[in-house]
CSV table of C-alpha atoms in Angstrom, one decimal:
chain,number,residue,atom,x,y,z
A,1,MET,CA,36.5,141.7,156.5
A,2,LYS,CA,39.7,141.7,154.4
A,3,MET,CA,39.5,137.9,153.9
A,4,LYS,CA,35.9,138.1,152.6
A,5,LYS,CA,37.0,140.7,150.0
A,6,ILE,CA,39.8,138.4,148.8
A,7,SER,CA,37.5,135.4,148.6
A,8,LYS,CA,34.9,137.4,146.6
A,9,THR,CA,37.7,138.6,144.2
A,10,LYS,CA,38.8,134.9,143.6
A,11,ASN,CA,35.3,133.9,142.9
A,12,ARG,CA,34.9,136.7,140.4
A,13,ILE,CA,38.1,135.7,138.6
A,14,LYS,CA,36.9,132.0,138.5
A,15,LYS,CA,33.6,133.0,137.0
A,16,SER,CA,35.1,135.3,134.4
A,17,ALA,CA,37.8,132.8,133.2
A,18,ILE,CA,37.0,130.8,130.0
A,19,ASP,CA,37.1,127.1,130.7
A,20,LYS,CA,39.2,124.7,128.5
A,21,PRO,CA,36.3,123.1,126.6
A,22,LEU,CA,34.9,126.5,125.7
A,23,PHE,CA,38.3,127.7,124.6
A,24,GLU,CA,38.7,124.7,122.4
A,25,LYS,CA,35.3,125.3,120.8
A,26,ILE,CA,36.3,128.9,120.1
A,27,ILE,CA,39.6,128.1,118.4
A,28,ASN,CA,38.1,125.1,116.5
A,29,SER,CA,35.4,127.4,115.1
A,30,ILE,CA,38.0,129.5,113.4
A,31,PRO,CA,38.1,128.4,109.7
A,32,ASN,CA,41.8,129.3,109.3
A,33,ILE,CA,44.8,127.4,110.6
A,34,LEU,CA,45.6,128.6,114.1
A,35,MET,CA,48.4,127.7,116.6
A,36,VAL,CA,49.6,129.4,119.8
A,37,ILE,CA,53.4,129.6,120.1
A,38,ASN,CA,55.6,130.2,123.1
A,39,PRO,CA,57.8,133.2,121.9
A,40,LYS,CA,60.7,132.2,124.2
A,41,ASP,CA,61.5,128.8,122.5
A,42,TYR,CA,59.1,128.7,119.5
A,43,SER,CA,57.3,125.6,121.0
A,44,ILE,CA,53.6,125.0,120.1
A,45,LEU,CA,51.3,125.5,123.1
A,46,THR,CA,48.1,124.5,121.3
A,47,ALA,CA,46.5,124.5,117.9
A,48,ASN,CA,43.0,124.3,116.4
A,49,LYS,CA,41.4,121.4,114.5
A,50,GLU,CA,42.0,123.0,111.1
A,51,PHE,CA,45.8,123.0,111.8
A,52,LEU,CA,45.9,119.4,113.1
A,53,GLU,CA,44.0,118.1,110.1
A,54,LYS,CA,46.2,120.0,107.7
A,55,GLU,CA,49.4,118.9,109.2
A,56,GLY,CA,48.3,115.4,110.0
A,57,PHE,CA,49.1,115.3,113.8
A,58,SER,CA,47.2,115.0,117.0
A,59,LEU,CA,47.4,117.8,119.6
A,60,ASN,CA,49.5,115.6,121.9
A,61,GLN,CA,52.0,115.0,119.1
A,62,ILE,CA,52.7,118.7,118.4
A,63,GLN,CA,52.5,120.2,121.8
A,64,GLY,CA,56.1,121.2,122.8
A,65,LYS,CA,57.3,120.8,119.3
A,66,LYS,CA,58.9,123.8,117.6
A,67,CYS,CA,56.7,125.6,115.1
A,68,TYR,CA,59.3,125.3,112.4
A,69,GLU,CA,59.6,121.6,112.9
A,70,ILE,CA,55.9,121.2,112.0
A,71,THR,CA,55.2,123.9,109.4
A,72,HIS,CA,58.6,124.0,107.7
A,73,ARG,CA,59.7,120.4,108.3
A,74,ARG,CA,63.1,121.5,109.3
A,75,GLY,CA,65.3,121.7,112.5
A,76,THR,CA,66.2,125.4,112.4
A,77,ARG,CA,64.1,128.4,113.1
A,78,CYS,CA,63.5,131.3,110.7
A,79,LEU,CA,66.4,133.7,110.6
A,80,ALA,CA,66.2,137.3,109.3
A,81,PRO,CA,67.0,138.6,106.8
A,82,HIS,CA,67.1,135.3,104.8
A,83,ASP,CA,63.7,134.1,105.9
A,84,ARG,CA,60.6,136.2,105.7
A,85,CYS,CA,58.8,135.4,108.9
A,86,ALA,CA,55.7,137.3,110.3
A,87,MET,CA,56.4,136.0,113.8
A,88,LEU,CA,59.9,137.4,113.9
A,89,GLU,CA,58.6,140.8,112.8
A,90,ALA,CA,55.8,140.6,115.4
A,91,LEU,CA,58.2,139.8,118.2
A,92,LYS,CA,60.4,142.8,117.2
A,93,SER,CA,57.6,145.3,116.7
A,94,LYS,CA,55.1,143.9,119.2
A,95,THR,CA,52.3,144.6,116.7
A,96,VAL,CA,50.2,142.4,114.4
A,97,VAL,CA,52.2,141.5,111.2
A,98,LYS,CA,50.9,139.9,108.0
A,99,ASP,CA,53.1,138.2,105.4
A,100,GLU,CA,53.3,135.3,103.0
A,101,HIS,CA,55.2,132.1,103.7
A,102,ILE,CA,55.8,128.6,102.5
A,103,HIS,CA,54.4,125.8,104.7
A,104,TYR,CA,54.4,122.1,104.2
A,105,ALA,CA,51.4,119.8,104.8
A,106,LYS,CA,51.4,116.2,106.0
A,107,ASN,CA,52.0,115.0,102.5
A,108,LYS,CA,55.1,117.2,102.3
A,109,LYS,CA,53.3,119.3,99.7
A,110,GLU,CA,54.5,122.9,99.5
A,111,ASN,CA,51.7,125.4,100.3
A,112,ARG,CA,51.8,129.1,99.9
A,113,VAL,CA,50.1,130.7,103.0
A,114,GLU,CA,49.2,134.1,104.2
A,115,VAL,CA,50.3,134.4,107.8
A,116,ILE,CA,49.1,136.7,110.5
A,117,ALA,CA,51.2,136.8,113.7
A,118,HIS,CA,49.4,138.4,116.6
A,119,PRO,CA,51.5,139.0,119.8
A,120,ILE,CA,49.8,138.7,123.2
A,121,LEU,CA,51.3,141.2,125.5
A,122,SER,CA,51.6,141.1,129.3
A,123,GLY,CA,50.8,144.1,131.5
A,124,LYS,CA,54.4,145.0,131.3
A,125,GLY,CA,54.3,145.0,127.5
A,126,GLU,CA,56.3,141.8,127.1
A,127,VAL,CA,55.2,139.1,124.5
A,128,GLU,CA,53.7,136.3,126.5
A,129,ALA,CA,52.4,134.2,123.5
A,130,MET,CA,52.1,134.4,119.8
A,131,VAL,CA,48.8,133.6,118.0
A,132,HIS,CA,49.8,132.4,114.6
A,133,LEU,CA,47.0,132.4,112.0
A,134,SER,CA,47.5,131.2,108.4
A,135,ARG,CA,45.4,130.8,105.3
A,136,ASP,CA,46.2,128.6,102.3
A,137,ILE,CA,46.5,130.8,99.3
A,138,THR,CA,48.2,128.3,97.0
A,139,GLU,CA,45.3,128.1,94.6
A,140,PRO,CA,44.6,131.9,94.5
A,141,LYS,CA,48.3,132.5,93.9
A,142,ARG,CA,48.4,129.9,91.1
A,143,GLN,CA,45.3,131.5,89.5
A,144,GLU,CA,46.9,135.0,89.9
A,145,GLU,CA,50.1,133.7,88.1
A,146,GLU,CA,48.1,132.1,85.4
A,147,ASN,CA,46.2,135.4,84.8
A,148,ARG,CA,49.4,137.3,84.8
A,149,ARG,CA,50.9,135.0,82.1
A,150,HIS,CA,47.6,135.2,80.1
A,151,PHE,CA,47.7,139.0,80.3
A,152,GLU,CA,51.4,139.0,79.1
A,153,LYS,CA,50.5,136.8,76.2
A,154,LEU,CA,47.7,139.2,75.2
A,155,ARG,CA,49.9,142.2,75.6
A,156,GLU,CA,52.5,140.4,73.4
A,157,LEU,CA,49.9,140.0,70.7
A,158,THR,CA,49.1,143.7,70.7
A,159,LEU,CA,52.8,144.5,70.3
A,160,ARG,CA,53.6,142.1,67.4
A,161,ASP,CA,53.0,142.4,63.7
A,162,PRO,CA,50.6,139.5,62.8
A,163,HIS,CA,52.2,138.8,59.5
A,164,THR,CA,55.9,138.7,60.4
A,165,TRP,CA,55.8,138.4,64.3
A,166,ALA,CA,58.3,141.3,64.5
A,167,TYR,CA,57.5,144.0,66.9
A,168,ASN,CA,55.0,146.5,65.5
A,169,TYR,CA,54.9,150.3,65.2
A,170,ARG,CA,53.3,150.7,68.6
A,171,TYR,CA,56.1,148.9,70.3
A,172,LEU,CA,58.6,150.9,68.4
A,173,MET,CA,57.1,154.1,69.7
A,174,GLU,CA,57.1,152.8,73.3
A,175,ARG,CA,60.6,151.3,73.3
A,176,LEU,CA,62.6,153.9,71.3
A,177,PRO,CA,62.3,156.8,73.8
A,178,VAL,CA,63.2,154.4,76.6
A,179,GLU,CA,66.4,153.3,74.8
A,180,ILE,CA,67.3,156.9,73.9
A,181,GLU,CA,66.9,157.9,77.5
A,182,LEU,CA,69.0,155.0,78.7
A,183,SER,CA,71.7,155.8,76.2
A,184,ARG,CA,71.8,159.5,77.3
A,185,ARG,CA,71.7,158.7,81.0
A,186,HIS,CA,74.6,156.2,81.0
A,187,ALA,CA,76.5,157.7,78.1
A,188,LEU,CA,76.2,154.5,76.0
A,189,PRO,CA,76.1,154.3,72.2
A,190,LEU,CA,72.9,153.5,70.4
A,191,ALA,CA,72.4,152.7,66.8
A,192,ILE,CA,69.2,152.7,64.7
A,193,LEU,CA,68.9,150.8,61.4
A,194,ILE,CA,66.1,151.8,59.0
A,195,ILE,CA,65.5,149.2,56.3
A,196,ASP,CA,63.4,149.5,53.2
A,197,ILE,CA,62.9,146.6,50.9
A,198,ASP,CA,63.3,147.7,47.3
A,199,TYR,CA,60.6,146.9,44.7
A,200,PHE,CA,58.3,145.3,47.3
A,201,LYS,CA,55.2,147.0,45.8
A,202,SER,CA,56.0,145.5,42.4
A,203,ILE,CA,56.2,142.0,44.0
A,204,ASN,CA,52.8,142.5,45.6
A,205,ASP,CA,51.3,143.8,42.4
A,206,VAL,CA,52.6,141.0,40.2
A,207,TYR,CA,52.5,138.0,42.6
A,208,GLY,CA,49.8,139.1,45.1
A,209,HIS,CA,49.8,139.9,48.8
A,210,GLN,CA,50.1,136.3,49.9
A,211,VAL,CA,53.5,136.0,48.2
A,212,GLY,CA,54.4,139.5,49.6
A,213,ASP,CA,53.6,138.4,53.2
A,214,ALA,CA,55.7,135.3,52.8
A,215,LEU,CA,58.6,137.4,51.5
A,216,LEU,CA,58.3,139.7,54.5
A,217,LEU,CA,58.3,136.7,56.9
A,218,GLU,CA,61.4,135.3,55.2
A,219,PHE,CA,63.1,138.6,55.4
A,220,VAL,CA,62.4,138.9,59.2
A,221,ASN,CA,63.6,135.4,59.9
A,222,LEU,CA,66.8,136.0,58.0
A,223,THR,CA,67.4,139.3,59.7
A,224,LYS,CA,66.8,137.9,63.2
A,225,GLY,CA,69.5,135.4,62.6
A,226,LEU,CA,72.0,138.2,62.1
A,227,LEU,CA,71.0,140.3,65.2
A,228,ARG,CA,71.9,139.9,68.9
A,229,LYS,CA,69.3,139.1,71.5
A,230,SER,CA,69.5,142.7,72.7
A,231,ASP,CA,68.6,144.1,69.3
A,232,ILE,CA,65.0,144.9,68.6
A,233,LEU,CA,63.5,144.3,65.2
A,234,THR,CA,60.3,146.2,64.5
A,235,ARG,CA,58.1,146.6,61.5
A,236,TYR,CA,57.6,150.4,60.9
A,237,GLY,CA,55.0,149.8,58.2
A,238,GLY,CA,54.6,148.1,54.8
A,239,GLU,CA,58.1,147.1,53.7
A,240,GLU,CA,59.9,149.3,56.1
A,241,PHE,CA,61.6,148.0,59.3
A,242,VAL,CA,63.6,149.6,62.1
A,243,VAL,CA,66.2,147.8,64.2
A,244,ILE,CA,67.1,149.3,67.6
A,245,MET,CA,70.6,148.4,68.6
A,246,PRO,CA,71.5,149.3,72.2
A,247,GLN,CA,75.2,149.8,73.1
A,248,THR,CA,76.3,149.6,69.4
A,249,GLN,CA,78.8,151.9,67.7
A,250,ARG,CA,78.1,153.3,64.2
A,251,ARG,CA,80.8,151.1,62.6
A,252,ASP,CA,79.3,147.9,64.2
A,253,ALA,CA,75.8,148.9,63.0
A,254,LEU,CA,77.0,149.4,59.5
A,255,TYR,CA,78.7,146.0,59.5
A,256,VAL,CA,75.4,144.4,60.5
A,257,ALA,CA,73.6,146.4,57.8
A,258,GLU,CA,76.0,145.1,55.2
A,259,ARG,CA,75.5,141.5,56.4
A,260,ILE,CA,71.7,141.9,56.1
A,261,ILE,CA,72.0,143.3,52.6
A,262,ASN,CA,74.4,140.4,51.5
A,263,LYS,CA,72.2,137.8,53.1
A,264,VAL,CA,69.0,139.0,51.6
A,265,GLY,CA,70.6,139.6,48.3
A,266,THR,CA,71.6,136.0,48.0
């Protein structure tokens, strides 16, 4: 009676197990790159069709190879904290971990990928295998970076005076409180130069606004040449300009002001 029960149990296990062809169909139907890794030695147990095509290998060629030998094209595994590796985190936490990584395809081209490391746990809670899913996000990331640069250019345009390309009044109002707070917090000197070009209205009235705009541009270019990279030249309005000079003592600011007057005067 006992033998019959054991026999029936074995039959039930056989019937419930997924056969190899079906398992391959399942993993090959997954559109993302998939490999199953042995957590003890990082060797690849199996991989889906998407992975094999991306890396340019057959299943026989990669089985037993270390995951880092294939995806990173190197002979050493990822090591924390220098390498960001979802698998290392998943092994440590025994939970699903998502991260971004750099992988290399068969043409040795660098690809940015989103990685999901899914640990398979035994009944005792030990990691028996690691399912490693990855999705190529190189193009979305490139587009994201392009959009970011485009946004920064647009923002730059909103903060610049269109005639002189000095920073405008809006930027002055944003930046000045920040510099004042930094100066107070770190007990650092801060100087502000306020510049007003004499007789500018008369120049506009006599020679026209086109000549006036050219004069302002020339003034800004001359002044920039006398300032440090850390100094911020802004157009307050009309012929008035403000220079924010972080970490600058009063005597040094006066010296720069004299140089500007002498340069413009010549």
